[in-house]
Tab-separated table of C-alpha atoms in Angstrom:
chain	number	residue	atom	x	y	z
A	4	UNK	CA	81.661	-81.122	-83.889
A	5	UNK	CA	83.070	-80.699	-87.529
A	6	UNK	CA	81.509	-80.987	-90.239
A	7	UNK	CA	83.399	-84.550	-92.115
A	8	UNK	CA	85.187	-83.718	-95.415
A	9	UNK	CA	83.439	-84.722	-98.364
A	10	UNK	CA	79.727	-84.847	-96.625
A	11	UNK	CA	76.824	-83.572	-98.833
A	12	UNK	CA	76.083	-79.496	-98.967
A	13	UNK	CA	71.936	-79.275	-97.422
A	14	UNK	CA	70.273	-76.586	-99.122
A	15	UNK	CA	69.982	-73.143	-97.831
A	16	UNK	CA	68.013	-72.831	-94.620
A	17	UNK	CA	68.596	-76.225	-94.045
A	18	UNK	CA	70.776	-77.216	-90.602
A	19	UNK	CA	74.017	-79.378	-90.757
A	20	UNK	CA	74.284	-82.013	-89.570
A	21	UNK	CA	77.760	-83.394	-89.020
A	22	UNK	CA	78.372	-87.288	-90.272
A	23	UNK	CA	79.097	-89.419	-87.363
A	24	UNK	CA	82.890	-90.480	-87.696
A	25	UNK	CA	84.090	-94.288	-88.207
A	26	UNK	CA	85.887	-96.039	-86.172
A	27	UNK	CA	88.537	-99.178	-87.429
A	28	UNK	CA	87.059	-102.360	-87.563
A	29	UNK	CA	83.492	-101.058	-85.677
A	30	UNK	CA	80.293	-100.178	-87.450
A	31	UNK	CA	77.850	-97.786	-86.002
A	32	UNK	CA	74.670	-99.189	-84.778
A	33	UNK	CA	73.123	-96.757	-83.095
A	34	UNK	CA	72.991	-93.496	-81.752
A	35	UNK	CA	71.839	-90.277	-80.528
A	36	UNK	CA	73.603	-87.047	-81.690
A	37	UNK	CA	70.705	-84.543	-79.934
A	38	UNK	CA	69.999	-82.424	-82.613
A	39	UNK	CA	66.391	-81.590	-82.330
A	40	UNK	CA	65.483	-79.647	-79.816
A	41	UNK	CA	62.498	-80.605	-77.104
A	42	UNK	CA	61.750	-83.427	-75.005
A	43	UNK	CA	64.180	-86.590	-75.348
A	44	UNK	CA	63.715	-89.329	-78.735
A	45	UNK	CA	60.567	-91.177	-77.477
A	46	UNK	CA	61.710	-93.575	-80.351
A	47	UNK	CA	65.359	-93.886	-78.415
A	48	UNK	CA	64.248	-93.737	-75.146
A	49	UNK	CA	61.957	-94.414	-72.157
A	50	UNK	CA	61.697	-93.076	-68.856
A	51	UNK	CA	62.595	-95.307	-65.667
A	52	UNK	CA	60.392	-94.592	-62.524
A	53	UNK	CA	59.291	-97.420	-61.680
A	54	UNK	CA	60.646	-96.826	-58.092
A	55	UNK	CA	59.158	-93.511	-57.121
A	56	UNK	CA	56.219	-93.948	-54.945
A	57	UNK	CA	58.685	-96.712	-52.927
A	58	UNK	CA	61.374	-94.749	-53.062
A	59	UNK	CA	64.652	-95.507	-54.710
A	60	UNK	CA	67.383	-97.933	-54.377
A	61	UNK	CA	70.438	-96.776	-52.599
A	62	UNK	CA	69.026	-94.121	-50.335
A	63	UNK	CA	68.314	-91.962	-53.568
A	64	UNK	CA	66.376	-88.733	-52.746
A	65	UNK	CA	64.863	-88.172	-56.072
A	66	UNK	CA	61.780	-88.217	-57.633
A	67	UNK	CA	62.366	-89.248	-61.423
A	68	UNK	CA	59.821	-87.518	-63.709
A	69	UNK	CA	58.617	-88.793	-67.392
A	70	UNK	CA	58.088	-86.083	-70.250
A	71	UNK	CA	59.192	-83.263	-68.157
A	72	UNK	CA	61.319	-80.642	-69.788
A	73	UNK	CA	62.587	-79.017	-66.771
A	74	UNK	CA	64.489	-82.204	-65.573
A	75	UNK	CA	65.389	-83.727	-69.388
A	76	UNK	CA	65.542	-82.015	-72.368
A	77	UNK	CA	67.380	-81.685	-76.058
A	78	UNK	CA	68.726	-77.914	-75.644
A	79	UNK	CA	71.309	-76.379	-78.229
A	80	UNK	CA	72.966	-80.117	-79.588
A	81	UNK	CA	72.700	-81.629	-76.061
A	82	UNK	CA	70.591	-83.502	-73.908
A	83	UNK	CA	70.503	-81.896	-70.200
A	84	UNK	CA	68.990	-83.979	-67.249
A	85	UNK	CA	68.425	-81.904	-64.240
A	86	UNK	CA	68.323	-82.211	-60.757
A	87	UNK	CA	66.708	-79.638	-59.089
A	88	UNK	CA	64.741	-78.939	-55.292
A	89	UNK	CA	61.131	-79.331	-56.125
A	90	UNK	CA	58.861	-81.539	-54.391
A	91	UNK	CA	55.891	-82.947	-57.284
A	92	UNK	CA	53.280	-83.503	-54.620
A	93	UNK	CA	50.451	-83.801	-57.605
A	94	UNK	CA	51.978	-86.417	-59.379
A	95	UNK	CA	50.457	-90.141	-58.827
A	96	UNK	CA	53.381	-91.370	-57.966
A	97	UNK	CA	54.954	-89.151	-56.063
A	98	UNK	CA	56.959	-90.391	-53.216
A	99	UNK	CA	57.345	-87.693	-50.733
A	100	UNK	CA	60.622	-86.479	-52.465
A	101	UNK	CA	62.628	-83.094	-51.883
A	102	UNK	CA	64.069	-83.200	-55.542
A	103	UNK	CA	63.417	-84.165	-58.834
A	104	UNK	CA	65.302	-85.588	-62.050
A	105	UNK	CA	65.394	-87.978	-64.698
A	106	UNK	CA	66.745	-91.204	-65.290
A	107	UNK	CA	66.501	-92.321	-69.298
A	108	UNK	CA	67.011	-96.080	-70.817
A	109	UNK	CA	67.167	-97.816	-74.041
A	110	UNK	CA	65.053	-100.740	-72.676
A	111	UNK	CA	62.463	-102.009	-74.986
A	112	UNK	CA	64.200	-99.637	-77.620
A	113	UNK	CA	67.607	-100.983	-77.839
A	114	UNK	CA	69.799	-103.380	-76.053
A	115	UNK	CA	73.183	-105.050	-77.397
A	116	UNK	CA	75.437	-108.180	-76.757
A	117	UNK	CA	78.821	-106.954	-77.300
A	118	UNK	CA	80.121	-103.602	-78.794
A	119	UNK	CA	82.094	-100.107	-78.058
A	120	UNK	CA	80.056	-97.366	-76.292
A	121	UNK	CA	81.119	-93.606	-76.485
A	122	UNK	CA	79.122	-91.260	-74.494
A	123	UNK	CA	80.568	-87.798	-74.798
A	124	UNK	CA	79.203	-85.801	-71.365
A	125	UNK	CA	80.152	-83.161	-68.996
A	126	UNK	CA	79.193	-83.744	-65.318
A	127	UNK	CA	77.734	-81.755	-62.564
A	128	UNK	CA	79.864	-79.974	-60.106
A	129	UNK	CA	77.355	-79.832	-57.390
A	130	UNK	CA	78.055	-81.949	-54.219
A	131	UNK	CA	75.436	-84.433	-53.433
A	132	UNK	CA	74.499	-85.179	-56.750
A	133	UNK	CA	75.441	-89.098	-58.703
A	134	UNK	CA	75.273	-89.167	-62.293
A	135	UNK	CA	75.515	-92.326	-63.890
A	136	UNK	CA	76.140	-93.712	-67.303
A	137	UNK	CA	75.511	-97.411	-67.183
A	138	UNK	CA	74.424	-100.700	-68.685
A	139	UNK	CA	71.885	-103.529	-67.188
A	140	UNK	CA	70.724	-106.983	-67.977
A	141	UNK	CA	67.578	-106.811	-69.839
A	142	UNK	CA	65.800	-108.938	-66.917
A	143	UNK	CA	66.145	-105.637	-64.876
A	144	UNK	CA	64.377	-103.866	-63.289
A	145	UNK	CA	60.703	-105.638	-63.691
A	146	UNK	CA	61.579	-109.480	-62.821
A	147	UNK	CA	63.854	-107.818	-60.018
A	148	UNK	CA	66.890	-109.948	-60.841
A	149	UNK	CA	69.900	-107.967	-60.409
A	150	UNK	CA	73.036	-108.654	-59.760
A	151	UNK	CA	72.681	-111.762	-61.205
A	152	UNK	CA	71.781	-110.061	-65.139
A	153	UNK	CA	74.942	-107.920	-64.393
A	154	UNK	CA	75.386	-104.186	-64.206
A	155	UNK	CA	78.121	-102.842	-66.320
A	156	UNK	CA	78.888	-98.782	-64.703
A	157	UNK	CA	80.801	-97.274	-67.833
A	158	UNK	CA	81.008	-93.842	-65.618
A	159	UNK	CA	80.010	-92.956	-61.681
A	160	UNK	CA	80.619	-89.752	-60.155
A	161	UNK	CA	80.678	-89.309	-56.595
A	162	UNK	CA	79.502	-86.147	-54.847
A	163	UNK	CA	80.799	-86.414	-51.120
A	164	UNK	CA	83.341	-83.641	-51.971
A	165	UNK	CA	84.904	-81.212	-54.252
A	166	UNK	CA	87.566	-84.062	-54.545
A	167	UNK	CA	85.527	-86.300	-55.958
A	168	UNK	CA	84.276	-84.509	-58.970
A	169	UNK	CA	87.284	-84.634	-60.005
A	170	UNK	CA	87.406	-88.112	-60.151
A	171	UNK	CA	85.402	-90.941	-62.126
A	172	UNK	CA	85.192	-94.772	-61.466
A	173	UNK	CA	84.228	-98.106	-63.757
A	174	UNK	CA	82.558	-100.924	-61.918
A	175	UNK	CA	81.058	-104.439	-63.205
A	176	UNK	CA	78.533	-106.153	-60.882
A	177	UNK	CA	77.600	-109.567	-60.743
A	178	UNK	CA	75.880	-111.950	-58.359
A	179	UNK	CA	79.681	-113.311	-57.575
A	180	UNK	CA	80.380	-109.558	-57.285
A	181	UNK	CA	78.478	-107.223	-56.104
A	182	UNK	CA	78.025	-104.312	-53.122
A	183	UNK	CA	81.109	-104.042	-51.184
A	184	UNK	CA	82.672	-106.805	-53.042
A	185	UNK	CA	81.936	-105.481	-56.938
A	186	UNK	CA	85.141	-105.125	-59.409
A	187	UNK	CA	85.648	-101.661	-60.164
A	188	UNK	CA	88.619	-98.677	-60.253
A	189	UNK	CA	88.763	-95.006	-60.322
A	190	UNK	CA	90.642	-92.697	-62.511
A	191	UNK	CA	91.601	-88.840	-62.228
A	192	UNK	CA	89.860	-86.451	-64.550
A	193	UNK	CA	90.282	-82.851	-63.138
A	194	UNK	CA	88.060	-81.660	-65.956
A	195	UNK	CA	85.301	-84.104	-65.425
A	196	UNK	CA	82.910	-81.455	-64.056
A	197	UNK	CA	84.032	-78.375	-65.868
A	198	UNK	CA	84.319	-79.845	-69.600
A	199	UNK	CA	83.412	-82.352	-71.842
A	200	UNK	CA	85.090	-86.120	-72.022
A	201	UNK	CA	84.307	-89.104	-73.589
A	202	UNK	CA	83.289	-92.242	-71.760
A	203	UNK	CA	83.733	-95.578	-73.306
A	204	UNK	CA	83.540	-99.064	-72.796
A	205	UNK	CA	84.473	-102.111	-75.242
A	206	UNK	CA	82.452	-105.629	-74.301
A	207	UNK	CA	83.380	-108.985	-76.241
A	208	UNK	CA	83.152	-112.299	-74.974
A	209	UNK	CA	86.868	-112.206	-73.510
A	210	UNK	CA	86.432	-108.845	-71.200
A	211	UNK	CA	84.968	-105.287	-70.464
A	212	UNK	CA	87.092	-102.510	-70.837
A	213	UNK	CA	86.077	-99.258	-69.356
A	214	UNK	CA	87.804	-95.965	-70.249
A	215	UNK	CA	87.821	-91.962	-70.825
A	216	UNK	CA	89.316	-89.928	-73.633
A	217	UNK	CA	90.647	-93.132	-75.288
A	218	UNK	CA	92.252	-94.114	-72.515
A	219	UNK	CA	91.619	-97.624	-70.624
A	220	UNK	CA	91.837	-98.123	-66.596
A	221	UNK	CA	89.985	-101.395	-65.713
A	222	UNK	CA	89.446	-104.085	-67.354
A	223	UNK	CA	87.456	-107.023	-66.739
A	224	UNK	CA	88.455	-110.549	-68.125
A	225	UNK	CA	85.406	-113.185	-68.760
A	226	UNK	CA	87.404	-116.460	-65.947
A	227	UNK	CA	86.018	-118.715	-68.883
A	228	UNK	CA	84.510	-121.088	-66.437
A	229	UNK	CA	80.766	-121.131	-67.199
A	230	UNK	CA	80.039	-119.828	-63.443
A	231	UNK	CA	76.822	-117.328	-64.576
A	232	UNK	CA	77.236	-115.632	-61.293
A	233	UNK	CA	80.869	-113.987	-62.733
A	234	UNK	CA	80.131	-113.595	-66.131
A	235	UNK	CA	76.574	-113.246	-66.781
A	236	UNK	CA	77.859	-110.627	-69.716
A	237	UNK	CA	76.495	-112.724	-73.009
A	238	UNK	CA	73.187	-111.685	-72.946
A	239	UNK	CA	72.206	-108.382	-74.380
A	240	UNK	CA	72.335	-104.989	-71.968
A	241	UNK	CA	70.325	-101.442	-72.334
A	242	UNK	CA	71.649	-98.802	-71.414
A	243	UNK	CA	70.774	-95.939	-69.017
A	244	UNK	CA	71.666	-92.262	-68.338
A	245	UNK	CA	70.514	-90.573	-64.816
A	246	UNK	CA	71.647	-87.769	-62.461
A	247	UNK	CA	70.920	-88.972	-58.764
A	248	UNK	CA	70.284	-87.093	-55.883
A	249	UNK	CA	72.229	-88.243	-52.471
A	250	UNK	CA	72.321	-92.060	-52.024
A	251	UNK	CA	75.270	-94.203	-50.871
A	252	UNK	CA	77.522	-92.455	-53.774
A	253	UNK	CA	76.042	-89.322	-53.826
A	254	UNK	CA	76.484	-87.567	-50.133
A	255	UNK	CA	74.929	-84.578	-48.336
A	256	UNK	CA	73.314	-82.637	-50.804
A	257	UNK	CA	74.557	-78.741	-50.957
A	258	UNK	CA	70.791	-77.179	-51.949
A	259	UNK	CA	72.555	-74.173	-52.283
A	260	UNK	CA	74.163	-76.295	-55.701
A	261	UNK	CA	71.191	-76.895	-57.178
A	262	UNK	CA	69.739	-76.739	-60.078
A	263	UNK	CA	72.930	-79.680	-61.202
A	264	UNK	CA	72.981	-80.737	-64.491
A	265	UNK	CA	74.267	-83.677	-66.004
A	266	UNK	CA	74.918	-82.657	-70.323
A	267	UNK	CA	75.293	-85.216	-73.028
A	268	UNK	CA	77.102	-83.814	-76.671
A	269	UNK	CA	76.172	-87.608	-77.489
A	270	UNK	CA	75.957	-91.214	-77.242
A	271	UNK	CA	76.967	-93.849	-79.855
A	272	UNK	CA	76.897	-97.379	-79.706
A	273	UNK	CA	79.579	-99.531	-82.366
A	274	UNK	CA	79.642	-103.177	-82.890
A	275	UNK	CA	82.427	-105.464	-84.712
């Protein structure tokens, strides 16, 4: 990224780092620009793998790890989550998986009610892999509450096909709507998998708009009616960045595709 016009000059030896630009009528609030190489901001984020010794939701075939360098790491200005074949029979809570990854969230860092989200990623090409950038209710995953906190999917990628990495969809869930039955829509992006886009999403109390590159293709509206089980979206949401392996989304996996990465230029989080 370039450097903004009228930043400060550091002194020799000393790396740039670019500003983060405004946006009209949005303040930044927080963010991650990835500019320090190693493991991931432990101050930023946490490591969800809770699931691992059960086994994951969704028919997942990973094994999430915590700390681990070869499956998440700050590399170069980005953070890189990888998927990879590797079973981690020494770990405690290993659950008999073929594959390993990581799946990073904000919760008990940072969670919001309302704002704009830009996440600025390039996405694995490899069939049979899911990445996922995404909110959830706070209540989620320890009380075990979900749909009814509300899951807010700013991007999905499928992985049953080359077809469908060039494709990315939006979804809300809710305990109204949810499974089969969740509000969602899918957009081209032939580039999705071969360069990098930005994903965004605006929340207020009126709707949740979910977009790429500026550009806005579903939008849900708040029905106003008090019914918690539509709109359970005025309670604050984390948010959460994983590569999957298989599942309901994901497919057959191609182990000939693997290692699949899942690259992050950065995330930023504006409110009004």
């Amino acid at each position: 990224m370039p450097s903004v016009p009228g930043s400060q000059v550091p002194a020799p030896g000393v790396p740039t780092v670019p500003e983060v630009p405004g946006i009209d009528g949005w303040r930044l609030v927080w963010n991650d620009e990835f500019h320090t190489d190693g493991l991931p901001d432990s101050q930023k984020w946490a490591y969800d793998t809770h699931r691992n010794q059960d086994g994951w939701y969704n028919a997942e075939l990973q094994y999430y790890s915590q700390n681990r360098s070869e499956n998440a790491r700050v590399e170069g200005g980005k953070l890189i989550i990888t998927a990879q074949r590797e079973r981690l029979t020494t770990a405690a809570d290993h659950g008999n998986q073929n594959y390993t990854s990581a799946r990073l969230y904000t919760k008990g860092k940072a969670s919001w009610t309302y704002g704009r989200w830009e996440v600025r990623a390039k996405l694995p090409c490899a069939l049979g892999t899911w990445p996922a950038i995404w909110t959830l209710g706070d209540g989620i995953p320890d009380t075990g509450v979900w749909p009814l906190d509300g899951e807010i999917d700013i991007m999905e990628q499928k992985g049953f096909d080359a077809g469908e990495k060039t494709r990315v969809l939006g979804t809300v869930h809710t305990q109204a709507y949810h499974g089969g039955g969740s509000k969602g829509e899918t957009v081209s992006l032939p580039t999705a998998c071969t360069d990098f886009n930005v994903y965004q999403m605006e929340w207020d109390q009126d709707r949740i708009r979910i977009g790429v590159n500026g550009s806005y293709y579903f939008t849900y509206a708040n029905p106003k009616n008090g019914n918690v089980n539509e709109w359970p979206f005025f309670r604050p949401q984390h948010l959460l960045l994983n590569l999957a392996v298989g599942g309901v989304l994901g497919g057959a996996v191609r182990d000939d595709q693997l290692p699949a990465r899942l690259e992050i230029d950065y995330v930023r989080v504006y409110q009004r």
